[in-house]
Each structure stands twice: as C-alpha cells, then as structure tokens.
Coordinates of C-alpha atoms and ligand atoms in Angstrom, one line a residue:
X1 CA 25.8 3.2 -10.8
X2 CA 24.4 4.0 -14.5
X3 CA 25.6 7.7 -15.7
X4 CA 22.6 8.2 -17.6
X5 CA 20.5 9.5 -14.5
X6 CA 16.8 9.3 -14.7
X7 CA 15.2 11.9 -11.9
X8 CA 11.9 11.4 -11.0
X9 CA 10.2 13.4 -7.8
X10 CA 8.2 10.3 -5.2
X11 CA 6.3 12.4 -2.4
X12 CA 4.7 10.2 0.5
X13 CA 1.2 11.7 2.0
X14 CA 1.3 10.1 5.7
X15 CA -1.9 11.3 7.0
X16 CA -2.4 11.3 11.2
X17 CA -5.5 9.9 12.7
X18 CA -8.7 10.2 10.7
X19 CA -12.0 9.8 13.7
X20 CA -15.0 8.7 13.1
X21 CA -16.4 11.9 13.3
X22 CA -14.6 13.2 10.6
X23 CA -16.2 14.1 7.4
X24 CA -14.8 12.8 4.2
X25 CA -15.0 16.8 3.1
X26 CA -12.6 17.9 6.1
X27 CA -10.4 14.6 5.0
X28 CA -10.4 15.5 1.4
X29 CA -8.7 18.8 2.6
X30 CA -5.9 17.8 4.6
X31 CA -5.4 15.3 1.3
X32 CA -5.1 18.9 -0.9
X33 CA -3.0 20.3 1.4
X34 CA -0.5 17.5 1.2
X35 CA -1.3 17.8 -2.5
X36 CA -0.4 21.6 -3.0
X37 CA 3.0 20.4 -0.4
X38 CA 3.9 17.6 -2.5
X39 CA 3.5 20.3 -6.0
X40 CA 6.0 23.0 -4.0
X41 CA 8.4 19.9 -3.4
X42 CA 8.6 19.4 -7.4
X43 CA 6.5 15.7 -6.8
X44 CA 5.6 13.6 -10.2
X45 CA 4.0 11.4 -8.1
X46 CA 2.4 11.2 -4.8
X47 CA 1.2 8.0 -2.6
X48 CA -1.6 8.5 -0.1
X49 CA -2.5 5.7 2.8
X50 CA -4.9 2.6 2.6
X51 CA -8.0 3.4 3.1
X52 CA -7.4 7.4 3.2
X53 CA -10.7 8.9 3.2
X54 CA -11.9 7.4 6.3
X55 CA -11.1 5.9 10.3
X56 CA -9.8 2.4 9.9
X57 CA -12.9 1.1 10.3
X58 CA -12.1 -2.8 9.9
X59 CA -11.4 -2.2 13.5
X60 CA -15.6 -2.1 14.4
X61 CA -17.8 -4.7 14.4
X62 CA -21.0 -3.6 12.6
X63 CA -23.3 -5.4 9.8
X64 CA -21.8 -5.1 6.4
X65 CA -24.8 -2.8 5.5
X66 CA -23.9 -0.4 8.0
X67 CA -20.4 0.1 6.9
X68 CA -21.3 -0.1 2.8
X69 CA -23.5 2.9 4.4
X70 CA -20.7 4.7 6.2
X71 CA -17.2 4.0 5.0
X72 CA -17.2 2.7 1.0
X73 CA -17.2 5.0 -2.0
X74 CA -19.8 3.9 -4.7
X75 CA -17.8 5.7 -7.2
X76 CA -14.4 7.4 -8.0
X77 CA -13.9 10.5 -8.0
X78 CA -17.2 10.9 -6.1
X79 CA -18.5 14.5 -5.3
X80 CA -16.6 15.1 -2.2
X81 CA -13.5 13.5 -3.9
X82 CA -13.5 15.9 -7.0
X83 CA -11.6 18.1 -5.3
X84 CA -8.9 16.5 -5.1
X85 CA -8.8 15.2 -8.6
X86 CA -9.3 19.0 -10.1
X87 CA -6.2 20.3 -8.3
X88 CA -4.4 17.1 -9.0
X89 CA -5.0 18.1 -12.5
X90 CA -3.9 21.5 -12.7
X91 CA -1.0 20.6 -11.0
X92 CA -0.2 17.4 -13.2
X93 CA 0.8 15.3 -10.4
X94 CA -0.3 11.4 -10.3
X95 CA -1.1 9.6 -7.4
X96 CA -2.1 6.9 -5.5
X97 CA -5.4 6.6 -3.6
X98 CA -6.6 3.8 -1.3
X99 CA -10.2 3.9 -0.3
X100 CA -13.1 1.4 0.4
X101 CA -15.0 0.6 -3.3
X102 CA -18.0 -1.1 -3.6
X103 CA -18.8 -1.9 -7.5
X104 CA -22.2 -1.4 -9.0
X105 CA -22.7 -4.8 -8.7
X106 CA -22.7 -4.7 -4.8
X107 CA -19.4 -5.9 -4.5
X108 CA -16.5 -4.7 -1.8
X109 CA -13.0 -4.2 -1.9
X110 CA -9.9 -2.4 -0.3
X111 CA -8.5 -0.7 -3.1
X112 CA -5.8 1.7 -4.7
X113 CA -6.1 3.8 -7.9
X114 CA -3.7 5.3 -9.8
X115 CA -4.2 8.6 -11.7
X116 CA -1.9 10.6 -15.2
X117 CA -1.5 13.7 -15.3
X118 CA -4.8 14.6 -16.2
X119 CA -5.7 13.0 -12.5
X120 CA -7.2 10.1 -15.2
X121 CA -7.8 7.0 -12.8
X122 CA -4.7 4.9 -15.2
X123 CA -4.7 1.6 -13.1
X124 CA -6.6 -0.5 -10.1
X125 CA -5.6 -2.4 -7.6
X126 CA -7.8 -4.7 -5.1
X127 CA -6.0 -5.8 -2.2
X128 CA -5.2 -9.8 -2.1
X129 CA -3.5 -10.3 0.9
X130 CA -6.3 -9.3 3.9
X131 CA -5.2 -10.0 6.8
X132 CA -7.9 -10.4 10.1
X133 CA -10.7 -12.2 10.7
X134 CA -14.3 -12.2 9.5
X135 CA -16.3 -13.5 13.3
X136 CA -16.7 -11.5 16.0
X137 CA -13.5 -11.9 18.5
X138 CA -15.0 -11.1 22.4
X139 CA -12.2 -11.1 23.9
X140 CA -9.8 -8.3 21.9
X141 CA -9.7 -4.6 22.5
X142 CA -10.7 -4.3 18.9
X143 CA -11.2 -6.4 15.9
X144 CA -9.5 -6.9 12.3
X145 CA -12.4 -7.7 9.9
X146 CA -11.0 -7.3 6.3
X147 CA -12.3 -11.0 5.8
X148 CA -15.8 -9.8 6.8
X149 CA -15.9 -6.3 5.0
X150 CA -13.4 -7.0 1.8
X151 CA -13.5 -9.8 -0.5
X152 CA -10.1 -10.9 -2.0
X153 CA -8.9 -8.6 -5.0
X154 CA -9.4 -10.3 -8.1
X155 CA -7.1 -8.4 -10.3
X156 CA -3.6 -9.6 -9.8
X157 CA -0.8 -7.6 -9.3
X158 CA -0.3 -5.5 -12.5
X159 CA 1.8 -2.7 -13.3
X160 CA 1.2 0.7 -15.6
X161 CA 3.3 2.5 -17.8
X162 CA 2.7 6.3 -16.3
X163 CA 3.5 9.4 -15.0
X164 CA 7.1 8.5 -16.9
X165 CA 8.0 5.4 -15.2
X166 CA 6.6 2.0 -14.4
X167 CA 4.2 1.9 -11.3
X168 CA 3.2 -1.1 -9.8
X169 CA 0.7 -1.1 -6.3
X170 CA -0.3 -3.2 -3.3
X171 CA -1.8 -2.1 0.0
X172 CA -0.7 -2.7 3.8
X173 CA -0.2 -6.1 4.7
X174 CA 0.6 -7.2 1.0
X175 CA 4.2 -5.5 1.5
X176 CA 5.3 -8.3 3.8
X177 CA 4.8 -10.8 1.3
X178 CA 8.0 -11.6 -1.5
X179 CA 5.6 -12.8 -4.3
X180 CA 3.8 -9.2 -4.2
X181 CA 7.0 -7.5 -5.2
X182 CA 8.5 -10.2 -7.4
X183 CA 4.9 -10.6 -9.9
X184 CA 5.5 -6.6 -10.2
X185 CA 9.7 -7.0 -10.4
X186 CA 8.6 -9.9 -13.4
X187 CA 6.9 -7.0 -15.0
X188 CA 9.8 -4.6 -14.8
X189 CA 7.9 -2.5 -12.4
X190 CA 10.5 0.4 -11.4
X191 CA 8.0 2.1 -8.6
X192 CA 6.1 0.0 -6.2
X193 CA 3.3 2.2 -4.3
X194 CA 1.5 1.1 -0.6
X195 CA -0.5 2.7 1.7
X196 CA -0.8 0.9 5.4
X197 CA -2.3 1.2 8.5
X198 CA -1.1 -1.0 10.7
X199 CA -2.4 -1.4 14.1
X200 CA 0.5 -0.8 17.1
X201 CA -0.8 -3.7 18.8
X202 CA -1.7 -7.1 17.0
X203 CA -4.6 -8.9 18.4
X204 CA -3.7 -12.2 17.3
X205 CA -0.3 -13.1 19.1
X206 CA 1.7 -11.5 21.7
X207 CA 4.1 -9.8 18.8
X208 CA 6.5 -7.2 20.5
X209 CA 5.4 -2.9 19.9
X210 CA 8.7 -2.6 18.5
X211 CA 8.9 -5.7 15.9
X212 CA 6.0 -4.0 14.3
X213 CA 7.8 -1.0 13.1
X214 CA 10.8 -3.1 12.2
X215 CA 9.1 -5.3 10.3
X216 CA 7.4 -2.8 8.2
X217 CA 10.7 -1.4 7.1
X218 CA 12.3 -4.3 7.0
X219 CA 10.2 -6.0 4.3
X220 CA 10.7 -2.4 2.3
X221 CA 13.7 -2.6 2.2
X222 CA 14.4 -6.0 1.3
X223 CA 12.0 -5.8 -1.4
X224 CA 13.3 -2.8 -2.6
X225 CA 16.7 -4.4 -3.5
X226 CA 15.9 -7.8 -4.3
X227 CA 13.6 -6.6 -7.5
X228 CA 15.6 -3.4 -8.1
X229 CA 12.5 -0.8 -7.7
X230 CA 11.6 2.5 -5.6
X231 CA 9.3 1.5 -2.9
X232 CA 7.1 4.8 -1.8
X233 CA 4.8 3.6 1.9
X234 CA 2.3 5.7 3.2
X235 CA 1.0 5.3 6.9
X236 CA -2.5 6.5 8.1
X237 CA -1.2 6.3 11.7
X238 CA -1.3 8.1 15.8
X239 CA -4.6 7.3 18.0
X240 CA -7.7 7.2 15.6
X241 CA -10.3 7.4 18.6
X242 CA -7.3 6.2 20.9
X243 CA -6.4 3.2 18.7
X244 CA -2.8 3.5 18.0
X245 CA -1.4 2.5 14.5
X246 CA 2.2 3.0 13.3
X247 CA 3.9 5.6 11.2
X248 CA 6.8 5.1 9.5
X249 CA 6.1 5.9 6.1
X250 CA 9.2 5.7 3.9
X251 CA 10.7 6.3 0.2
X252 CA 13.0 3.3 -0.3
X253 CA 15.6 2.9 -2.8
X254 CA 16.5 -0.4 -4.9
X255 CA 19.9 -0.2 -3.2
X256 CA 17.5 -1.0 -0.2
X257 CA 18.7 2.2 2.1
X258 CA 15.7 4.3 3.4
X259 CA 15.6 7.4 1.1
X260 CA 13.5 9.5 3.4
X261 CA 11.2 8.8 6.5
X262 CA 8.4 10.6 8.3
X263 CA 9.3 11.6 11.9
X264 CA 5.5 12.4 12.9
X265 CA 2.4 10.4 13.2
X266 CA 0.7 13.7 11.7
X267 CA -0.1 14.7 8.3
X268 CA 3.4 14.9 7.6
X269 CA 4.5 14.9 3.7
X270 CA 8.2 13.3 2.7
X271 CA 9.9 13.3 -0.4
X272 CA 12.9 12.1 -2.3
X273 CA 14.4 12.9 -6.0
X274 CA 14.7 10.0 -6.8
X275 CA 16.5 8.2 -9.5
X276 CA 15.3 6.2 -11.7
X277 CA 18.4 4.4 -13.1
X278 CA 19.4 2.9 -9.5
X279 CA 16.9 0.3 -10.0
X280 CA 17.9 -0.3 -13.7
X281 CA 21.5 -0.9 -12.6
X282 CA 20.1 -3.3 -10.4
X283 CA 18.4 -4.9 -12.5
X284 CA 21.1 -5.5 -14.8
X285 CA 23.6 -6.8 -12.6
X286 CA 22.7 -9.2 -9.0
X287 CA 18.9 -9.3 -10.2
X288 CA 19.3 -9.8 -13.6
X289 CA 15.8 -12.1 -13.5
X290 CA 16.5 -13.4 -17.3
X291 CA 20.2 -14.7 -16.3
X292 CA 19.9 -15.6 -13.1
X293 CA 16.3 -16.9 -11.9
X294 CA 15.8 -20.9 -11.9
X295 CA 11.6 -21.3 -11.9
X296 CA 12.2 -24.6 -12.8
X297 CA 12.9 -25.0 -9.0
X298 CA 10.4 -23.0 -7.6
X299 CA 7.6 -24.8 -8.8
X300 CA 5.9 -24.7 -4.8
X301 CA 5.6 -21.4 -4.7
X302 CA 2.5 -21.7 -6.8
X303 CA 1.7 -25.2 -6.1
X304 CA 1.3 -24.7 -2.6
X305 CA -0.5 -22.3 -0.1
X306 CA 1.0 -23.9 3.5
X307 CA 4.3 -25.1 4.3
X308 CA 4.1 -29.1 4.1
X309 CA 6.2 -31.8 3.7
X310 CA 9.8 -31.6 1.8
X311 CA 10.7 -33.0 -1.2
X312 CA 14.1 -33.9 -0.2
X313 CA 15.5 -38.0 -0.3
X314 CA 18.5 -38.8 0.1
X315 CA 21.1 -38.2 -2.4
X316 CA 22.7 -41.0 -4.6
Ligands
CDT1 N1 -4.3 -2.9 7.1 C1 -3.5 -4.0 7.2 O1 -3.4 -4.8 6.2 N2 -2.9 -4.2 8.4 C2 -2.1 -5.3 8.7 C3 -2.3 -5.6 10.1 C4 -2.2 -7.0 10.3 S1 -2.4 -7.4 12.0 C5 -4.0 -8.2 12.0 C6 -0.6 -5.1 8.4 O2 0.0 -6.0 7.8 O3 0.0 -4.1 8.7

C-alpha cells in the first residue's frame, strides 16, 4: 500500500434500545458517555445511529401531528442537545448525528449533521432512500412508515472537506444501494458515515433473520472497496419496547475487510486507527474512476427507476 500513511481515529456510537419512555435528556447522556469514550480512544470523528435521540418511532402508527409533537427536533443543537455539542467542543471531536428535523417551514425529514471541531453543524444530509410504507398495514406486528412521516431528502448526496479528511453521509437503508456510494466515490469522498436501525424481522416478505445481518455488512463491505473509502455504521439496535433491530455496527476499510465490529446490542463504542491512504491507493489503482469508468454505457442508471426491457439485438 502507499508509504506515506495518513492516520486518522473513526469511533462508532452503537447505542442499545432507546423506549418510548425515555427522555431525550437521559438519551443525550448515554450519547456524552460514548462521547467522553470515543475522546479516551483518541477519536477525530465519531458516528452516532439514525435517528439517535429517540425510539424508532416509524414503527407506530399515529397522525403526523402527534409525532412532529413527540419525536422531531425543530432545531439543532436544541436545548437538550447542547450538551452534547459543548463537550463535543472542548474535546474537538466531529461527528455525525441522525435525528428527526422538521424545518421552519413545517417540513420533515430523517436527517444526519455533521459537526468541525468547534462541534459547528459543517454539512446535512436528508435521507433519499426511505424505505416502508405510508398506509396503515393491519395485518403486521408493526409498521415502517418513513413514506408517511419523512419526505424524500432533497439535498443529494454531498460530501465536506472536514475534520481532516473528506466525509460523505447517508442513513440506514441508503447503504444498500451502489449509486449512494458511487455520487460520494465521484466526489472523492474518503469517509462515508451511516447510522441504521434495521428492524430483525422485515414486514414485507418472508426475508430470512440471518440474511438481514449479512446483508448489512455485505453491502459495507462491497461499497467500501469498490469506491476506495472508510465506511463507519452505527446501529440503534436490541428490543426497543420488545421490537428487535440488529446490531452490527462496523468500521470498514476500502480494502473491504471489517476493521472493527460491535459484539453487543448495548451502548457499546468501537474504533479503528484508521488510515487514510488505503483508500487513496485504491483509488489510484483498480478504481481509478478517471481511467477506467465508461458512463457512456451507463446511461440507464439515470434514465431509468425499474428494471424494464433490454436494449440488446442481435449482433451483426
Ligand atoms: N431505517 C431503515 O432505513 N431501515 C431499513 C429497513 C427496511 S425494511 C422495511 C433498512 O434498510 O435497514
């Protein structure tokens, strides 16, 4: 690999079950604890779950009104937040948050922020792939209703230059999808940052418990190598109110090997040293995009949304 070694410290914040009759001040301090953790482990950077201050509630069915009342922050840091951001500060470690925002203007959306040094909110990301449903479904244990409470993020996929490297984000189901990682890998993003919280059981087809956990780390680690980045996941995960989600959160490197993983489905903090070069060697060589890429034949992948008829005829 590259001698010139870049070092660069990625901690992971996979938080256990959050109830619903946990208060976003009790949240906010397991958050510091894995905060003051992730400082003694010499972190830069530290990458907390999707929606992190509150219970998965997409899971409920309620009126919209009732959860804009209950679960969505109406600004960033708020008061109970603050916390978080002041220690952040004074320890100069970035991070990742994912929390539910509604805007001024009365909109929502399932979003991750990125802070400096200075805790500074740097970048914003507004998840585009929700998965679910948006009706009522009678018949499941529990519901998915991101396409009820969350409209679709309408800020692309961008990446930031901070916290001495190049941070790109996504959230949860947006990590099984190649075009996430390949708009940031087009932007020479070197760190790609995701909290999840994945359900154990998916209510829409009979998928098996155990796919669900390799699939997760599957789509890590192919993504990881095939754009040459670091790939930092962060579950929310264990039986909120006895609804099982996975754990599994993971530091992957470009080379695609799993860097460190959390054994728990606590509040559990991992970390890895990472190097930054790895994905710069990478980068340079099999996924050198400039050399190697062909857009010119991959005109569908923007054209079209569902698989449909080929192009193919027969050759001459
Ligand atoms: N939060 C989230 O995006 N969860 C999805 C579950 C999809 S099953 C309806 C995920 O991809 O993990």
């Amino acid at each position: 690999m590259s001698t010139l070694k870049r070092p660069y410290g990625i901690a992971v914040a996979q938080l256990g079950p959050i109830h619903l009759a946990d208060s976003r001040a009790a949240v906010v301090k397991r958050l510091i604890e894995l905060l003051r953790e992730s400082k003694s482990r010499g972190a830069k950077f530290v990458v907390f779950p999707e929606l992190a201050l509150t219970t998965f509630f997409p899971r409920y069915w309620m009126t919209e009104e009732e959860a804009v009342e209950r679960f969505f922050e109406r600004s960033m840091p708020g008061p109970e937040t603050k916390p978080l951001f002041d220690l952040a500060a004074e320890f100069g470690i970035g991070f990742y948050l994912g929390y539910a925002e509604l805007t001024p203007d009365g909109r929502r959306f399932n979003t991750a922020i990125l802070t400096d040094e200075k805790a500074k909110i740097v970048g914003r990301y507004r998840k585009i792939h929700l998965p679910g449903h948006s009706h009522h479904i009678e018949t499941a244990p529990f519901q998915h209703l991101e396409k009820k409470f969350f409209e679709v993020g309408n800020e692309g996929f961008k990446v930031w230059d901070a916290l001495g490297a190049r941070i790109g984000m996504c959230i949860c189901n947006d990590r099984r999808w190649a075009e996430t990682y390949r708009v940031m890998g087009l932007q020479s993003a070197e760190i790609v940052a995701l909290g999840y919280n994945t359900p154990s059981w998916n209510i829409h087809w009979n998928e098996p418990p155990h796919l669900r956990m390799f699939h997760h780390l599957l789509s890590l680690q192919g993504n990881a190598y095939q754009n040459g980045i670091w790939v930092a996941a962060a579950a929310k995960c264990g039986k909120e109110d006895g609804f099982h989600m996975i754990g599994g959160s993971a530091i992957v490197a470009p080379t695609g090997e799993i860097t460190a993983q959390a054994q728990s489905e606590e509040d559990e903090l991992i970390f890895t040293s990472a190097d930054l070069s790895i994905g710069e060697t990478f980068r340079e060589h099999v996924f050198n995009f400039a050399k190697h890429r062909r857009p010119e034949h991959y005109k569908l992948i923007v054209e079209r949304t569902g698989a449909g008829a080929p192009l193919g005829t027969a050759p001459d």
